Tab-separated table of C-alpha atoms in Angstrom:
chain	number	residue	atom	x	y	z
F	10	UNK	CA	0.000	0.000	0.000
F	11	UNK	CA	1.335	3.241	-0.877
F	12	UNK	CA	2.180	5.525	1.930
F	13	UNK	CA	1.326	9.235	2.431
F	14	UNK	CA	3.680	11.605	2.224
F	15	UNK	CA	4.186	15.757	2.382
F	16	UNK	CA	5.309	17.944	0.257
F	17	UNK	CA	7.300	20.621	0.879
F	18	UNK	CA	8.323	24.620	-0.678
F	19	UNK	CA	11.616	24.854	-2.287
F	20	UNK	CA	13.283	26.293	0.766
F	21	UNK	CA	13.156	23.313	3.102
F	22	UNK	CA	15.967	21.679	0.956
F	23	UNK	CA	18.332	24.062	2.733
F	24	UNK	CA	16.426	23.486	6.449
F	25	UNK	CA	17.162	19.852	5.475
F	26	UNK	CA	20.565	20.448	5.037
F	27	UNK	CA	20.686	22.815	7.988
F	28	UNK	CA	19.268	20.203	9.798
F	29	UNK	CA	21.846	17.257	9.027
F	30	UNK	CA	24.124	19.808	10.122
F	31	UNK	CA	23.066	20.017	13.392
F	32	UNK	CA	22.928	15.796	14.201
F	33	UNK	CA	26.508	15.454	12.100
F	34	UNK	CA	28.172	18.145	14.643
F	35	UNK	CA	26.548	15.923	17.977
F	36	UNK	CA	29.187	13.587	16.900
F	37	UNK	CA	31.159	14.549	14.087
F	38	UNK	CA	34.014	11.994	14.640
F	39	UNK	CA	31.629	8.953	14.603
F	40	UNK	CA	29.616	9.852	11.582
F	41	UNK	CA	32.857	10.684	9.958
F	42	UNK	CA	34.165	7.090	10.816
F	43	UNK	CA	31.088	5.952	9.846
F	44	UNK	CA	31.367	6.867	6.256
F	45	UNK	CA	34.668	6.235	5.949
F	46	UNK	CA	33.681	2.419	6.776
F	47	UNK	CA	30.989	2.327	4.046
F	48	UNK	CA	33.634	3.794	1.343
F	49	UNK	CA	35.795	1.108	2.481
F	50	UNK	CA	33.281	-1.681	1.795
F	51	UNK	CA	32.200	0.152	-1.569
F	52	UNK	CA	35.827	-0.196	-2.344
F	53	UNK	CA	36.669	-3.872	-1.390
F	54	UNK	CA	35.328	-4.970	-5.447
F	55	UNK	CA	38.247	-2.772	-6.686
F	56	UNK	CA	41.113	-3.728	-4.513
F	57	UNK	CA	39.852	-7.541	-4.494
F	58	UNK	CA	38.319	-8.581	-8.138
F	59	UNK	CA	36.390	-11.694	-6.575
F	60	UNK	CA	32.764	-11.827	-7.874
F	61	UNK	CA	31.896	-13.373	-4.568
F	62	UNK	CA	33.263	-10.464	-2.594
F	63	UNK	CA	31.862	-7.704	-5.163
F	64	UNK	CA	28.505	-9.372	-4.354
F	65	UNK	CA	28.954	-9.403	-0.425
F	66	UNK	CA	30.277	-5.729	-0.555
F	67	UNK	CA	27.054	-4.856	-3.077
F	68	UNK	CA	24.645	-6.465	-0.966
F	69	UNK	CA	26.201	-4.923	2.411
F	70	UNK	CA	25.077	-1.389	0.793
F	71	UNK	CA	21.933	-1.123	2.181
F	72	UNK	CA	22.746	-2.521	5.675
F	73	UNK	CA	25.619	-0.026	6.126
F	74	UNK	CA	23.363	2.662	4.710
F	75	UNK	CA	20.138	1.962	7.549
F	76	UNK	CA	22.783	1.905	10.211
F	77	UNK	CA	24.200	5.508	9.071
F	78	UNK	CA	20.842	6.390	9.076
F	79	UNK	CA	19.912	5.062	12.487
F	80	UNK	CA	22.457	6.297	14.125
F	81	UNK	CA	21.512	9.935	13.127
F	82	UNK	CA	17.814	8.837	14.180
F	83	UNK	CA	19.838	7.776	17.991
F	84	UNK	CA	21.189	11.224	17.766
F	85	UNK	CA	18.052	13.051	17.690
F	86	UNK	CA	16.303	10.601	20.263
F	87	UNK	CA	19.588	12.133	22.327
F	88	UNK	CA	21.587	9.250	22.514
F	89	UNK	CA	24.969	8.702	21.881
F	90	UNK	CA	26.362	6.007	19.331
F	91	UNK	CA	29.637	4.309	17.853
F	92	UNK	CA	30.741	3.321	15.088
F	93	UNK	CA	29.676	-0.700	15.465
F	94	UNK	CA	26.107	0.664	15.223
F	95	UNK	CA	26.328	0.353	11.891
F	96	UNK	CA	26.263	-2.660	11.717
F	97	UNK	CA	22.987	-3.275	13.629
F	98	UNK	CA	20.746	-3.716	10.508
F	99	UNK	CA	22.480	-6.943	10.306
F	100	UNK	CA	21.567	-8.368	13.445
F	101	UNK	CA	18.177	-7.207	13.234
F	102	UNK	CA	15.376	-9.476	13.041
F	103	UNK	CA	12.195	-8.983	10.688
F	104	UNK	CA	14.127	-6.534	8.425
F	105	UNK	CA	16.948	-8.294	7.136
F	106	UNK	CA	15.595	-10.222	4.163
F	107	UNK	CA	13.520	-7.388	2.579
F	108	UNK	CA	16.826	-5.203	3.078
F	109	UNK	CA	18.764	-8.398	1.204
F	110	UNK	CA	15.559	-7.607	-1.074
F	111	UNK	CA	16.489	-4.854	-2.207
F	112	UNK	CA	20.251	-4.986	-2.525
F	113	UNK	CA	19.921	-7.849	-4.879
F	114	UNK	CA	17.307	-5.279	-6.787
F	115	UNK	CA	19.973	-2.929	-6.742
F	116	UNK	CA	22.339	-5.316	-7.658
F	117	UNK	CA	20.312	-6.071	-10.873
F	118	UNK	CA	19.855	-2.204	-11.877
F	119	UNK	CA	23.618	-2.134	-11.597
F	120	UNK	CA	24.534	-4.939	-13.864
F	121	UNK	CA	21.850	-3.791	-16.447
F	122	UNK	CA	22.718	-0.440	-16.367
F	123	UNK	CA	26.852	-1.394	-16.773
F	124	UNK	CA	25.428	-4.146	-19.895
F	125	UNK	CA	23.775	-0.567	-21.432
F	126	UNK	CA	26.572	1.179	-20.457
F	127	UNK	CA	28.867	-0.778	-22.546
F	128	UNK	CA	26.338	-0.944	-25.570
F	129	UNK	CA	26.062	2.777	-25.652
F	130	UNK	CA	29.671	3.313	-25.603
F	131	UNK	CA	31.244	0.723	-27.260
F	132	UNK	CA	32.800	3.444	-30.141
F	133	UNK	CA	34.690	4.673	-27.104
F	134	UNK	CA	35.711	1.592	-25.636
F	135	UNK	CA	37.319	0.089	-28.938
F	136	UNK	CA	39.344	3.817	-29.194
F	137	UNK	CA	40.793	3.216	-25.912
F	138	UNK	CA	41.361	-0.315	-26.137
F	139	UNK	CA	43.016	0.018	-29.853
F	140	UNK	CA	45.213	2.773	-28.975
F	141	UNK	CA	48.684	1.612	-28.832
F	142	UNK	CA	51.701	3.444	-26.990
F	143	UNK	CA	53.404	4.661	-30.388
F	144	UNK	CA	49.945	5.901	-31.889
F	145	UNK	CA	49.687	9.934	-31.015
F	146	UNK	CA	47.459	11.124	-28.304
F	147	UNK	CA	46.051	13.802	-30.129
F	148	UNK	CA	44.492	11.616	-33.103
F	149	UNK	CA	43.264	9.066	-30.073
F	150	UNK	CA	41.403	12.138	-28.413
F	151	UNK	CA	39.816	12.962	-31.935
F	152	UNK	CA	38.605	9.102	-32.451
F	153	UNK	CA	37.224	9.315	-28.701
F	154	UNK	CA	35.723	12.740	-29.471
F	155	UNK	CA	33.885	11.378	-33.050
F	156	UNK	CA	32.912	8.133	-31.214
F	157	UNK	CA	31.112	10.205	-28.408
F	158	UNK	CA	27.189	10.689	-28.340
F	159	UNK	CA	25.644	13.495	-26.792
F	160	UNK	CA	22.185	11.915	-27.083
F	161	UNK	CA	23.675	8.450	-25.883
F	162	UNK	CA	25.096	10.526	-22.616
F	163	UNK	CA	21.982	12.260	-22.148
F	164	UNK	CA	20.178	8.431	-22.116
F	165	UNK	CA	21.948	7.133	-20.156
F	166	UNK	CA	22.311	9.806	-17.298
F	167	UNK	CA	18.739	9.939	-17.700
F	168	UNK	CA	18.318	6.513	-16.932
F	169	UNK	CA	21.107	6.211	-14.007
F	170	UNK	CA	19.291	9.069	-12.304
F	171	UNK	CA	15.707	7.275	-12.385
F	172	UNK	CA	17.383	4.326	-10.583
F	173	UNK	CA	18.972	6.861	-8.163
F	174	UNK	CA	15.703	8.302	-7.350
F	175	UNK	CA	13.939	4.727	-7.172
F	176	UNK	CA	16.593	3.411	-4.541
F	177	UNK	CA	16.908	6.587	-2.865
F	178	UNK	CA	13.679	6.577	-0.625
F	179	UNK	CA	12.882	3.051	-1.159
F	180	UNK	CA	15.776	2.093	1.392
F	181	UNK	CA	14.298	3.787	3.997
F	182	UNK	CA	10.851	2.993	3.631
F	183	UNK	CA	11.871	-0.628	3.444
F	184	UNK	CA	13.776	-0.437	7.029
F	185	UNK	CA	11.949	1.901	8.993
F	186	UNK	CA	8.638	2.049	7.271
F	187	UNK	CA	8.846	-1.877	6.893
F	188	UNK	CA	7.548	-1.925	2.921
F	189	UNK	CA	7.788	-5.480	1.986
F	190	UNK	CA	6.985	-4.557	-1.701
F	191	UNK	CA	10.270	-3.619	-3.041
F	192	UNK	CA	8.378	-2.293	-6.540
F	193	UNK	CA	5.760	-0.259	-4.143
F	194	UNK	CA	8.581	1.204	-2.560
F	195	UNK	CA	10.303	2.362	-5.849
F	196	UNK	CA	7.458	4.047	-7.182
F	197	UNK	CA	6.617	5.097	-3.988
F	198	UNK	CA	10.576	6.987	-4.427
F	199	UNK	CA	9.985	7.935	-7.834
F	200	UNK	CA	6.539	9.665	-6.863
F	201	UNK	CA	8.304	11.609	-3.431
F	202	UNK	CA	11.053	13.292	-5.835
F	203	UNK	CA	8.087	14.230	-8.403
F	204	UNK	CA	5.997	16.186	-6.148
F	205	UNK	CA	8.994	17.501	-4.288
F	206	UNK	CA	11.365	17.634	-6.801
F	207	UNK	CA	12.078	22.230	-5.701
F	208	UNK	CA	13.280	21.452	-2.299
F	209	UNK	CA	15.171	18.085	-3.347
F	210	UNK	CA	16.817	19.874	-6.522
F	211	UNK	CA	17.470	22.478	-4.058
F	212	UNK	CA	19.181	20.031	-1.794
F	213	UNK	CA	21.095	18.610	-4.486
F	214	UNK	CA	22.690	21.980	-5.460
F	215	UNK	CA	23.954	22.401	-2.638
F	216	UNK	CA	25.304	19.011	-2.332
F	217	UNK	CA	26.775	19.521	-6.052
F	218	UNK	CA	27.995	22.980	-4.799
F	219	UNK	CA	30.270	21.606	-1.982
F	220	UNK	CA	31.529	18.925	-3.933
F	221	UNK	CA	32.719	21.096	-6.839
F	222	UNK	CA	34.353	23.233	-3.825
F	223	UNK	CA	35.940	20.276	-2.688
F	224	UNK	CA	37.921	19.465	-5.482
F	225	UNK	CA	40.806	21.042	-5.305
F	226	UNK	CA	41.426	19.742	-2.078
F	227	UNK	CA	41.445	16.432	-3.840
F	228	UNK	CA	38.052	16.030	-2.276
F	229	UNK	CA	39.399	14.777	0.937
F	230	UNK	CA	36.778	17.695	2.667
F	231	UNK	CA	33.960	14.541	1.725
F	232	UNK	CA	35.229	13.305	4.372
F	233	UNK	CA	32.909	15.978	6.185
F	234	UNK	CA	30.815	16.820	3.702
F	235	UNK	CA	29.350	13.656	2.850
F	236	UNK	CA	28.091	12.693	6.292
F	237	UNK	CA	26.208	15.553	6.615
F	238	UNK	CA	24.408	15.228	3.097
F	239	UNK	CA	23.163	11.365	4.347
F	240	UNK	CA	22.084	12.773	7.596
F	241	UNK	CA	20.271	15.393	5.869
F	242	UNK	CA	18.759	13.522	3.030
F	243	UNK	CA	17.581	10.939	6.152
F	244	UNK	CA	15.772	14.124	7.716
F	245	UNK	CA	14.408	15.016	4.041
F	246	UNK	CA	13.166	11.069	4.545
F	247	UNK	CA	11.650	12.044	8.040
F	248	UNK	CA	10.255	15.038	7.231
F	249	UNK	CA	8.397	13.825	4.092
F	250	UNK	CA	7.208	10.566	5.512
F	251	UNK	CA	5.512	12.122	8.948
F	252	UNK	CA	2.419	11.737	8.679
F	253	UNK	CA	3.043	7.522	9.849
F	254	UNK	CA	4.577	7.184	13.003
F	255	UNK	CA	7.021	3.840	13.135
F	256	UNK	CA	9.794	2.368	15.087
F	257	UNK	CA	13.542	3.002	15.153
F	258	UNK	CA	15.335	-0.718	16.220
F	259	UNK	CA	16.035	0.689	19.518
F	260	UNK	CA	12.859	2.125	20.514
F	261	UNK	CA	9.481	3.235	19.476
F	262	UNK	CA	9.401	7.360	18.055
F	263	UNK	CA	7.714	10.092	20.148
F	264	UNK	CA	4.478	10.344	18.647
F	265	UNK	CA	3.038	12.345	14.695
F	266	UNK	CA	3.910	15.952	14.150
F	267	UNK	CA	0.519	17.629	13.264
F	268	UNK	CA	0.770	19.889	10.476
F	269	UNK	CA	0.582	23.376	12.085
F	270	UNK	CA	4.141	22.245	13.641
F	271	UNK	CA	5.796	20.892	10.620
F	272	UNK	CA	7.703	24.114	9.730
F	273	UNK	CA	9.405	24.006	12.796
F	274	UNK	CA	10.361	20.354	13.111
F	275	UNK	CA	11.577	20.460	10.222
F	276	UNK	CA	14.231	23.148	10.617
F	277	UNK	CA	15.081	21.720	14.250
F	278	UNK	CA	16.010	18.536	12.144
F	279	UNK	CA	13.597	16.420	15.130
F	280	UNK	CA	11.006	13.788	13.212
F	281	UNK	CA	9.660	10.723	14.027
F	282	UNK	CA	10.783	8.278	11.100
């Protein structure tokens, strides 16, 4: 069954952000660790080429990604948390499979999308692979440059950013709003980031904005950054979904917001997910 959600002005992307802000500096060091961890995992398949281990790591996604989330949920419920937490989501009963769920959904998106990925730019691929060490760089750039499709870029980003949105809320609505129908929960994703697509492109400037800022730092300020963008997108998750009250694995939540106090929740970065 699909579940209500709000919709929000185009401002509230930068109270969400605000917002992650204020749970991320509770505990900076943790949720710094935190991410750290899951950027490890995501890059175990590139250090170790085993398909068995690329799977694990793929599958592990979601888990890590609840237990980020969680902990910033422990945070507002004003408790404190370490890094083990997580890895709660994997010792927690009733949750686990439809979480394995939708990893191996994800999992599938992924290989399709790299199988369309290679079809769309195979022109490239056979420039890079034919170039030899003697051939000139500059005529290697021109055969790359001829080979390239604006149209086939424009696909597939299009497409890669449909399965973004489709994941993005259907991981949380899986955990905390315990959505056992993976292809609800997509289009239950899909529909959120149509109806609130000011405030979430709003949200994803400014997340594009500090990136690009980061750069020449060699991007080592994600380290910092990047926490704080989860946390907030988890209170853009909160705030959207408030109408249903559920229950965080440690605890039950405090009870609905009513509607005349949603403007203020919101920018305290306090919801009941």
């Amino acid at each position: 069954m699909s579940a209500d959600f709000q919709k929000f002005k185009a401002s509230f992307g930068v109270s969400w952000f605000k917002a992650g802000w204020a749970v991320f500096k509770t505990q900076p060091l943790t949720f710094m660790m935190m991410y750290i961890f899951i950027v490890i995992v995501g890059l175990f398949p590139f250090v170790i080429p085993n398909p068995i281990i690329q799977m694990m790591c793929a599958l592990a996604g979601p888990f890590l990604t609840v237990g980020f989330y969680n902990a910033a949920l422990n945070i507002q419920a004003g408790k404190s948390i370490m890094l083990a937490d997580i890895l709660k989501p994997f010792t927690t009963k009733g949750r686990r499979l439809n979480l394995f769920r939708l990893g191996l959904y994800q999992l599938g998106v992924a290989l399709i999308l790299g199988v369309l990925m290679s079809l769309l730019f195979e022109p490239v691929t056979s420039a890079l692979q034919n170039h030899t060490p003697d051939q000139d760089m500059q005529i290697v750039i021109e055969q790359i440059a001829q080979a390239i499709s604006f149209s086939d870029i424009a696909i597939f980003i299009a497409l890669q950013s449909l399965a973004m949105m489709a994941f993005a809320y259907a991981l949380p609505l899986v955990y905390f709003k315990e959505q056992a129908n993976i292809f609800a929960a997509m289009k239950e994703s899909l529909s959120v980031f149509y109806h609130n697509m000011a405030p979430l492109t709003v949200y994803g400037g400014i997340a594009a904005l500090l990136i690009i800022l980061s750069t020449p730092l060699s991007l080592v300020p994600l380290i910092f950054i990047m926490p704080i963008l989860y946390i907030g997108f988890f209170v853009s998750f909160q705030a959207i979904f408030a109408t249903q009250s559920s229950q965080s694995e440690d605890g039950p939540s405090q009870g609905n917001k009513s509607q005349d106090d949603k403007d203020s929740v919101t920018q305290s970065g306090r919801f009941d997910a």
